[in-house]
XYZ file of C-alpha atoms in Angstrom:
532
model
C -49.422 32.921 -33.789
C -49.082 30.414 -31.000
C -46.871 27.443 -31.891
C -48.816 24.169 -32.047
C -47.552 21.431 -29.742
C -47.804 17.751 -30.608
C -48.050 15.452 -27.616
C -47.482 11.681 -27.738
C -50.060 9.302 -26.311
C -48.691 8.858 -22.789
C -50.948 5.865 -22.148
C -49.461 4.042 -25.118
C -45.834 5.107 -24.670
C -45.558 5.394 -20.886
C -42.237 4.634 -19.200
C -42.003 1.086 -18.011
C -39.477 -1.087 -16.295
C -38.199 -3.511 -18.865
C -38.796 -1.139 -21.763
C -35.223 -1.672 -22.964
C -35.368 -5.428 -22.588
C -35.500 -7.607 -25.741
C -38.955 -8.215 -27.149
C -40.260 -11.761 -26.988
C -41.023 -12.423 -30.660
C -41.517 -16.206 -30.506
C -44.256 -18.232 -28.811
C -44.073 -21.404 -26.766
C -46.406 -24.400 -27.034
C -48.933 -22.600 -24.857
C -49.025 -19.711 -27.327
C -47.408 -17.382 -24.805
C -44.529 -15.012 -25.680
C -41.038 -16.482 -25.491
C -37.525 -16.129 -26.906
C -36.343 -18.455 -29.662
C -33.028 -20.238 -29.381
C -30.629 -20.196 -32.324
C -30.574 -23.378 -34.474
C -27.146 -24.364 -33.089
C -28.228 -23.812 -29.490
C -31.554 -25.590 -30.012
C -29.865 -28.607 -31.618
C -27.338 -28.682 -28.795
C -30.089 -28.750 -26.181
C -32.029 -31.490 -27.954
C -28.847 -33.532 -28.235
C -28.316 -33.157 -24.496
C -31.730 -34.586 -23.615
C -32.091 -37.016 -26.471
C -35.911 -36.970 -26.372
C -37.338 -38.483 -29.566
C -40.594 -39.580 -28.001
C -43.966 -38.031 -27.286
C -43.724 -35.437 -24.545
C -46.406 -33.338 -22.846
C -46.301 -30.785 -25.666
C -44.937 -32.576 -28.745
C -45.289 -36.007 -30.340
C -42.338 -38.091 -31.495
C -42.837 -37.226 -35.168
C -42.720 -33.503 -34.412
C -39.526 -33.986 -32.395
C -37.951 -35.921 -35.278
C -38.942 -33.306 -37.858
C -37.541 -30.596 -35.626
C -34.168 -32.301 -35.216
C -33.880 -32.984 -38.945
C -34.744 -29.379 -39.770
C -32.188 -28.067 -37.288
C -29.516 -30.428 -38.615
C -30.060 -28.928 -42.080
C -29.759 -25.380 -40.768
C -26.319 -25.841 -39.222
C -23.087 -26.882 -40.911
C -22.285 -30.634 -41.095
C -19.203 -30.245 -38.881
C -21.375 -28.967 -36.033
C -23.762 -31.892 -36.574
C -20.816 -34.295 -36.339
C -19.517 -32.657 -33.160
C -23.005 -32.662 -31.639
C -23.359 -36.376 -32.355
C -20.057 -37.097 -30.582
C -20.959 -34.854 -27.630
C -24.445 -36.363 -27.269
C -22.949 -39.847 -27.088
C -19.768 -39.273 -25.088
C -20.958 -36.596 -22.648
C -24.728 -37.020 -22.707
C -24.673 -40.847 -22.985
C -27.693 -40.643 -25.309
C -28.694 -43.331 -27.825
C -31.350 -42.247 -30.326
C -30.170 -38.689 -30.884
C -26.490 -39.328 -31.703
C -27.467 -42.215 -33.998
C -29.913 -39.934 -35.804
C -27.353 -37.165 -36.228
C -24.794 -39.668 -37.514
C -27.387 -40.955 -39.979
C -27.926 -37.441 -41.370
C -24.195 -37.323 -42.133
C -24.611 -40.447 -44.276
C -26.544 -38.155 -46.614
C -24.777 -34.823 -46.130
C -21.098 -35.635 -45.572
C -19.846 -39.234 -45.540
C -16.275 -38.057 -44.906
C -17.374 -36.538 -41.591
C -19.384 -39.672 -40.830
C -16.206 -41.680 -41.343
C -14.363 -39.402 -38.875
C -16.885 -39.772 -36.042
C -18.533 -43.153 -36.677
C -16.467 -45.113 -34.158
C -16.992 -42.506 -31.434
C -20.762 -42.374 -31.899
C -21.565 -45.945 -32.928
C -19.672 -47.510 -30.040
C -21.932 -50.473 -29.235
C -24.142 -53.004 -30.944
C -27.232 -51.142 -29.769
C -25.955 -47.962 -31.398
C -25.106 -49.892 -34.580
C -28.626 -51.266 -34.843
C -30.082 -47.810 -34.118
C -27.986 -46.271 -36.897
C -28.957 -48.923 -39.456
C -32.644 -48.702 -38.554
C -32.703 -44.904 -38.864
C -31.042 -44.955 -42.286
C -33.290 -47.777 -43.553
C -36.413 -45.951 -42.357
C -35.882 -43.203 -44.935
C -36.198 -40.500 -42.269
C -32.898 -38.870 -43.281
C -33.575 -38.931 -47.025
C -32.331 -42.343 -48.099
C -33.296 -45.978 -47.485
C -30.040 -47.730 -48.351
C -26.814 -47.520 -46.398
C -24.625 -46.593 -49.359
C -21.110 -47.855 -49.966
C -19.210 -45.906 -47.291
C -21.712 -46.362 -44.424
C -21.921 -50.056 -45.380
C -18.142 -50.374 -45.029
C -18.289 -48.665 -41.640
C -20.908 -51.156 -40.427
C -18.822 -54.037 -41.802
C -15.763 -52.686 -39.990
C -17.647 -52.641 -36.676
C -18.830 -56.230 -37.158
C -15.361 -57.444 -38.139
C -13.637 -55.818 -35.173
C -16.146 -56.278 -32.343
C -15.272 -58.706 -29.561
C -17.385 -61.766 -28.792
C -18.821 -59.941 -25.777
C -19.822 -56.957 -27.931
C -21.376 -59.211 -30.570
C -23.383 -61.149 -27.991
C -24.677 -57.907 -26.476
C -25.575 -56.661 -29.969
C -27.502 -59.859 -30.709
C -30.131 -58.936 -28.111
C -32.909 -56.865 -29.640
C -34.807 -56.433 -32.867
C -35.869 -53.819 -35.428
C -33.421 -54.602 -36.853
C -31.825 -57.643 -35.282
C -28.092 -58.097 -35.569
C -28.803 -60.985 -37.937
C -30.681 -58.533 -40.182
C -27.669 -56.213 -40.170
C -25.258 -59.041 -41.024
C -27.474 -60.155 -43.917
C -27.594 -56.588 -45.151
C -23.865 -55.788 -45.226
C -22.337 -59.275 -45.754
C -19.145 -58.990 -43.662
C -16.286 -61.252 -44.760
C -14.593 -62.500 -41.560
C -10.983 -63.660 -41.595
C -10.950 -65.396 -38.190
C -12.502 -68.861 -37.992
C -14.265 -68.052 -34.722
C -15.973 -64.992 -36.216
C -17.095 -66.928 -39.307
C -18.520 -69.650 -37.060
C -20.216 -67.058 -34.858
C -21.928 -65.334 -37.795
C -23.118 -68.738 -39.039
C -24.469 -69.489 -35.538
C -26.215 -66.084 -35.459
C -27.855 -66.631 -38.854
C -28.960 -70.184 -38.050
C -26.609 -71.721 -40.603
C -24.475 -74.853 -40.104
C -21.426 -74.232 -37.919
C -18.674 -76.185 -36.209
C -19.226 -75.827 -32.468
C -15.547 -76.294 -31.691
C -14.815 -73.146 -33.721
C -17.234 -70.973 -31.739
C -15.680 -68.504 -29.297
C -15.702 -69.716 -25.667
C -18.742 -67.927 -24.248
C -21.002 -68.820 -27.167
C -19.736 -72.401 -27.039
C -20.554 -72.551 -23.314
C -24.041 -71.215 -24.057
C -24.659 -74.003 -26.560
C -23.511 -76.620 -24.021
C -25.726 -75.072 -21.345
C -28.798 -75.221 -23.597
C -28.154 -78.910 -24.264
C -27.768 -79.478 -20.545
C -31.095 -77.767 -19.901
C -32.774 -79.971 -22.512
C -31.310 -83.082 -20.852
C -32.169 -81.882 -17.356
C -28.567 -81.786 -16.154
C -27.902 -78.020 -16.360
C -28.785 -77.341 -12.725
C -25.232 -78.282 -11.779
C -23.665 -76.256 -14.597
C -22.384 -72.712 -14.307
C -24.521 -70.142 -16.090
C -22.659 -68.878 -19.196
C -21.640 -65.209 -19.182
C -24.042 -64.188 -21.946
C -26.553 -61.302 -21.811
C -29.190 -62.518 -19.387
C -31.942 -61.868 -21.963
C -30.571 -64.917 -23.818
C -31.333 -67.045 -20.757
C -34.820 -65.893 -19.783
C -36.572 -68.449 -22.009
C -34.852 -71.249 -20.090
C -36.172 -72.766 -16.844
C -33.433 -71.483 -14.552
C -33.180 -72.326 -10.880
C -33.061 -69.715 -8.130
C -29.378 -70.485 -7.636
C -28.737 -69.848 -11.326
C -30.596 -66.551 -11.168
C -28.384 -65.660 -8.226
C -25.350 -66.424 -10.401
C -26.704 -64.039 -13.048
C -27.163 -61.320 -10.440
C -23.633 -61.782 -9.084
C -22.062 -61.643 -12.539
C -24.241 -58.854 -13.917
C -22.943 -55.392 -14.707
C -23.888 -52.511 -12.432
C -26.469 -51.177 -14.901
C -27.943 -54.628 -15.534
C -28.426 -55.205 -11.798
C -29.936 -51.748 -11.331
C -32.456 -52.421 -14.103
C -33.542 -55.891 -12.931
C -34.095 -55.694 -9.196
C -37.764 -56.632 -9.508
C -36.863 -59.525 -11.838
C -34.429 -60.872 -9.248
C -37.112 -60.543 -6.592
C -39.606 -62.538 -8.705
C -37.090 -65.367 -9.093
C -36.278 -65.551 -5.399
C -32.733 -64.213 -5.627
C -33.049 -62.138 -2.455
C -34.036 -65.276 -0.567
C -30.607 -66.780 -1.237
C -28.363 -66.234 1.767
C -26.102 -63.220 1.347
C -27.501 -62.121 -2.024
C -29.329 -59.019 -0.774
C -26.122 -57.856 0.884
C -24.013 -58.662 -2.208
C -26.320 -56.761 -4.549
C -26.510 -53.815 -2.151
C -22.703 -53.703 -1.961
C -22.461 -53.654 -5.753
C -25.037 -50.875 -6.105
C -23.472 -48.564 -3.527
C -19.864 -49.007 -4.693
C -18.749 -45.465 -5.700
C -16.245 -46.758 -8.253
C -18.857 -48.985 -9.878
C -21.309 -46.072 -9.987
C -18.734 -43.859 -11.691
C -17.735 -46.581 -14.163
C -21.374 -47.206 -15.087
C -21.761 -43.530 -16.117
C -25.154 -43.663 -14.436
C -27.419 -40.640 -14.761
C -29.029 -39.480 -11.511
C -32.520 -39.848 -12.946
C -31.776 -43.523 -13.737
C -31.140 -44.115 -10.054
C -34.341 -42.332 -9.212
C -36.118 -44.520 -11.774
C -34.806 -47.665 -10.103
C -35.739 -46.361 -6.651
C -39.281 -45.437 -7.737
C -39.819 -48.709 -9.597
C -38.629 -51.149 -6.926
C -41.438 -53.243 -5.517
C -42.066 -54.350 -1.946
C -40.253 -57.635 -2.602
C -36.941 -55.773 -2.982
C -35.295 -55.674 0.490
C -34.804 -52.377 2.301
C -31.025 -52.839 2.278
C -31.089 -52.776 -1.541
C -33.349 -49.727 -1.675
C -31.052 -47.972 0.792
C -28.097 -48.859 -1.448
C -29.805 -47.016 -4.318
C -29.932 -43.928 -2.118
C -26.231 -44.349 -1.361
C -25.565 -44.700 -5.091
C -27.462 -41.471 -5.683
C -25.207 -39.656 -3.243
C -22.181 -41.072 -5.090
C -23.597 -40.150 -8.510
C -24.095 -36.566 -7.349
C -20.622 -36.241 -5.871
C -19.770 -33.571 -8.454
C -22.620 -31.268 -7.470
C -20.730 -28.118 -6.490
C -21.070 -25.814 -3.536
C -21.878 -22.393 -4.952
C -20.509 -19.151 -3.564
C -23.018 -16.675 -2.183
C -26.786 -16.822 -1.878
C -28.343 -19.609 -3.927
C -32.011 -19.919 -4.882
C -33.227 -23.009 -6.744
C -36.734 -23.000 -8.222
C -38.219 -26.329 -9.412
C -41.321 -26.141 -11.612
C -44.049 -28.339 -10.087
C -46.853 -27.374 -12.491
C -49.163 -29.827 -14.239
C -47.162 -30.080 -17.470
C -44.195 -31.381 -15.485
C -46.045 -34.642 -14.784
C -45.109 -36.153 -18.165
C -42.356 -38.824 -18.432
C -38.941 -37.207 -18.699
C -37.928 -39.315 -21.704
C -41.332 -39.039 -23.345
C -44.016 -41.662 -23.900
C -42.359 -44.826 -25.247
C -45.099 -47.439 -24.879
C -44.087 -50.238 -22.527
C -40.622 -48.649 -22.214
C -41.992 -45.368 -20.810
C -39.906 -44.123 -17.897
C -41.541 -43.978 -14.480
C -39.566 -40.776 -13.839
C -41.415 -37.558 -14.639
C -40.118 -34.115 -15.452
C -41.195 -32.990 -11.988
C -39.083 -35.773 -10.450
C -35.993 -34.529 -12.274
C -36.687 -30.897 -11.338
C -37.087 -31.984 -7.728
C -33.917 -34.051 -7.976
C -31.907 -31.046 -9.177
C -33.288 -28.895 -6.367
C -32.651 -31.536 -3.709
C -29.105 -32.141 -4.977
C -28.266 -28.433 -4.887
C -29.692 -28.193 -1.352
C -27.655 -31.211 -0.261
C -24.368 -29.511 -1.205
C -25.562 -25.987 -0.354
C -27.434 -26.275 2.986
C -28.198 -22.558 3.083
C -29.755 -22.585 -0.381
C -33.356 -21.483 -0.670
C -35.744 -23.839 -2.478
C -38.798 -22.167 -4.048
C -41.041 -24.624 -5.913
C -43.566 -22.902 -8.174
C -46.581 -23.443 -10.381
C -49.033 -20.519 -10.760
C -47.403 -19.111 -7.635
C -44.625 -20.076 -5.259
C -45.477 -23.116 -3.131
C -44.183 -22.985 0.422
C -42.406 -26.140 1.521
C -39.847 -26.695 4.282
C -37.008 -29.099 3.469
C -34.225 -30.417 5.685
C -30.857 -30.182 3.877
C -29.618 -33.108 5.971
C -32.258 -35.434 4.545
C -31.241 -37.649 1.641
C -31.588 -36.403 -1.919
C -34.245 -39.064 -2.546
C -36.296 -37.966 0.469
C -36.315 -34.280 -0.432
C -36.908 -34.992 -4.130
C -39.922 -37.123 -3.207
C -41.322 -34.325 -1.029
C -40.937 -31.767 -3.821
C -42.408 -34.022 -6.498
C -45.512 -34.691 -4.382
C -46.835 -31.128 -4.705
C -47.348 -30.999 -8.486
C -50.263 -29.362 -10.324
C -51.530 -26.020 -11.598
C -50.464 -23.694 -14.402
C -46.930 -22.604 -15.241
C -45.620 -19.213 -14.145
C -41.835 -19.048 -14.540
C -41.657 -15.507 -13.225
C -43.383 -16.378 -9.915
C -40.243 -17.097 -7.826
C -38.479 -13.996 -9.183
C -41.538 -11.873 -8.408
C -41.587 -13.278 -4.869
C -37.937 -12.428 -4.362
C -38.589 -8.912 -5.631
C -41.600 -8.506 -3.341
C -39.380 -9.496 -0.424
C -36.543 -7.272 -1.651
C -34.419 -10.387 -1.203
C -30.871 -10.651 -2.485
C -29.481 -13.517 -4.515
C -26.243 -14.410 -6.300
C -27.305 -17.503 -8.251
C -30.899 -18.321 -9.217
C -31.505 -21.742 -10.804
C -34.849 -22.235 -12.546
C -35.726 -25.848 -13.493
C -38.749 -26.020 -15.780
C -40.115 -26.959 -19.196
C -40.277 -23.202 -19.969
C -43.924 -23.416 -21.051
C -44.927 -20.405 -18.959
C -48.374 -18.954 -19.736
C -49.942 -17.680 -16.511
C -47.749 -14.553 -16.674
C -48.060 -14.020 -20.443
C -47.877 -10.420 -21.715
C -49.085 -9.139 -25.066
C -46.083 -6.966 -25.899
C -42.425 -6.479 -25.051
C -40.290 -8.661 -22.833
C -41.524 -11.727 -20.975
C -42.490 -11.253 -17.358
C -39.539 -13.437 -16.377
C -37.151 -10.968 -18.020
C -38.924 -8.032 -16.382
C -38.690 -9.565 -12.921
C -35.056 -10.521 -13.508
C -34.267 -6.922 -14.537
C -35.740 -5.699 -11.258
C -33.749 -8.236 -9.236
C -30.568 -7.187 -11.047
C -31.041 -3.620 -9.876
C -30.609 -4.897 -6.302
C -28.075 -7.606 -7.124
C -26.031 -6.456 -10.127
C -23.704 -9.486 -9.993
C -26.510 -12.062 -9.869
C -26.738 -14.818 -12.481
C -29.770 -16.732 -13.715
C -29.611 -20.336 -14.915
C -32.623 -21.793 -16.740
C -32.466 -25.597 -16.941
C -34.991 -26.815 -19.508
C -35.977 -30.433 -18.868
C -37.546 -30.957 -22.320
C -36.203 -28.240 -24.647
C -38.662 -27.219 -27.335
C -36.673 -24.313 -28.733
C -37.916 -21.388 -26.662
C -37.046 -19.858 -23.319
C -38.529 -17.289 -20.974
C -35.156 -15.611 -20.403
C -33.179 -14.293 -23.362
C -29.577 -15.435 -23.524
C -27.055 -12.837 -22.420
C -23.960 -12.530 -20.224
C -25.842 -13.074 -16.937
C -28.386 -15.640 -18.192
C -27.598 -19.241 -19.072
C -30.066 -21.532 -20.854
C -29.150 -25.194 -20.563
C -31.046 -28.280 -21.675
C -30.925 -31.725 -20.198
C -30.796 -33.608 -16.948
C -27.401 -35.307 -16.823
C -25.070 -34.724 -13.907
C -22.776 -32.755 -16.257
C -25.263 -29.904 -15.936
C -24.139 -29.245 -12.357
C -20.524 -28.712 -13.402
C -21.533 -26.371 -16.208
C -23.761 -24.339 -13.906
C -20.899 -24.011 -11.409
C -18.532 -22.818 -14.127
C -21.057 -20.232 -15.260
C -21.732 -19.038 -11.721
C -17.986 -18.581 -11.178
C -17.558 -16.673 -14.438
C -15.477 -19.435 -16.040
C -17.745 -19.810 -19.061
C -20.111 -17.612 -21.028
C -23.811 -17.853 -21.737
C -23.097 -19.592 -25.044
C -21.227 -22.384 -23.279
C -23.529 -25.201 -24.452
C -22.664 -24.544 -28.069
C -19.111 -23.746 -26.977
C -18.709 -27.157 -25.338
C -19.728 -28.842 -28.579
C -17.443 -26.623 -30.647
C -14.539 -27.885 -28.513
C -15.071 -31.442 -29.798
C -12.231 -32.446 -32.117
C -13.117 -34.218 -35.338
C -9.580 -35.491 -35.845
C -9.417 -37.955 -32.946
C -10.157 -41.521 -34.021
């Protein structure tokens, strides 16, 4: 009797490159296959970008719900460390305040340990109070310990910090003071709180800057303030007054680096650049490398200022912003070997990088930041290959000697089309090209190359490239992390979220083998909770 042979369906189970790659079991916002990040990694990426506003794919409420859910899935100590990291390294505002507020419910002892490192300004204090009062984290009252922490901030802040905190609403600083009832010991602080709340106060007991502000307002009312020096208060406290051009020039001279950067158009409207020497003075301030470093300016903020400046802002000032950009990107490393950087220029990248925030919406789009990263890498790595992509690779010649702003503008001008994250890898494979470091800058919402089963096409193309270049490393920078990626995390693949200049250092460390693929979580784990 002839033995019966059972044959498998070769069409269904045929050999395929990528067959041993991890299956993509999650889906992105386009419904295409993707890999899910772990809760710790996802929270870390969201903390790095700090987006709590409507983005191209998610509204603000969905972002908030996502962060709160992730914060519940990880241990409170990691939440505390993430809050510190997001504030100290990422320089974010909403996200660290939100994470600190969750600790007011979960672990007030940990909140006590990190409060001063996260809530380090009046703006952060008001953010924290507003988030707790909103009920978003599960309570609407501060509670005894958080209340004491807020009181401690108010009773130890300097006059300068208090004046800065008094600018803004929802809640105002006066609301916060009424809520927690601080009991000042110093006469000047008691007088200042009375002044803030509109209660009777003794002017002679006010601290010097606030006292000068009161005198200046009286001088304005009497018409004699034109000869008086402008008090060193936040300029928002002065905008309701009829200031002269010379007084606006005083404000510009005395303003902090960030304040000047943010108000170039305001100065132009008030004729500041018409005052002899002012354009040169402001340009000198903006391009000062030490001032740029001290301001902890993010590269995209400089791009925002450059994009937003109107025709009334002199060319010398606009050029100074380009010089400041070069200074801000001084830590962009030169990578060893063959570098390929791939900015996503698809249609979804046209949304504001910090989300839709009404009148406060950033003029900088995701595509601008992707282009900025690519241009910065090219600036420090002249032999790097830049491969912008949408549905396919877009050919564009860039001059590495051009400024970062110039090349970023050229890249950002070619946006549109669907998203295909595997396109640049497929092109490299078609060419049989070799690479040592490939940097992909995208929102990871790839759908053009979607497959029904198995690994994503990005992973398949990367596996093929690795056969030619076994030492190659892939870095996926996600501009607006939504919890999925097209390349599964492993020893040769790094997923990083955010757009701060710290990203460049981390990418360099990874490329040189100094840190592992889990570095983002690892960096947060390094944060000490014992330092006050």
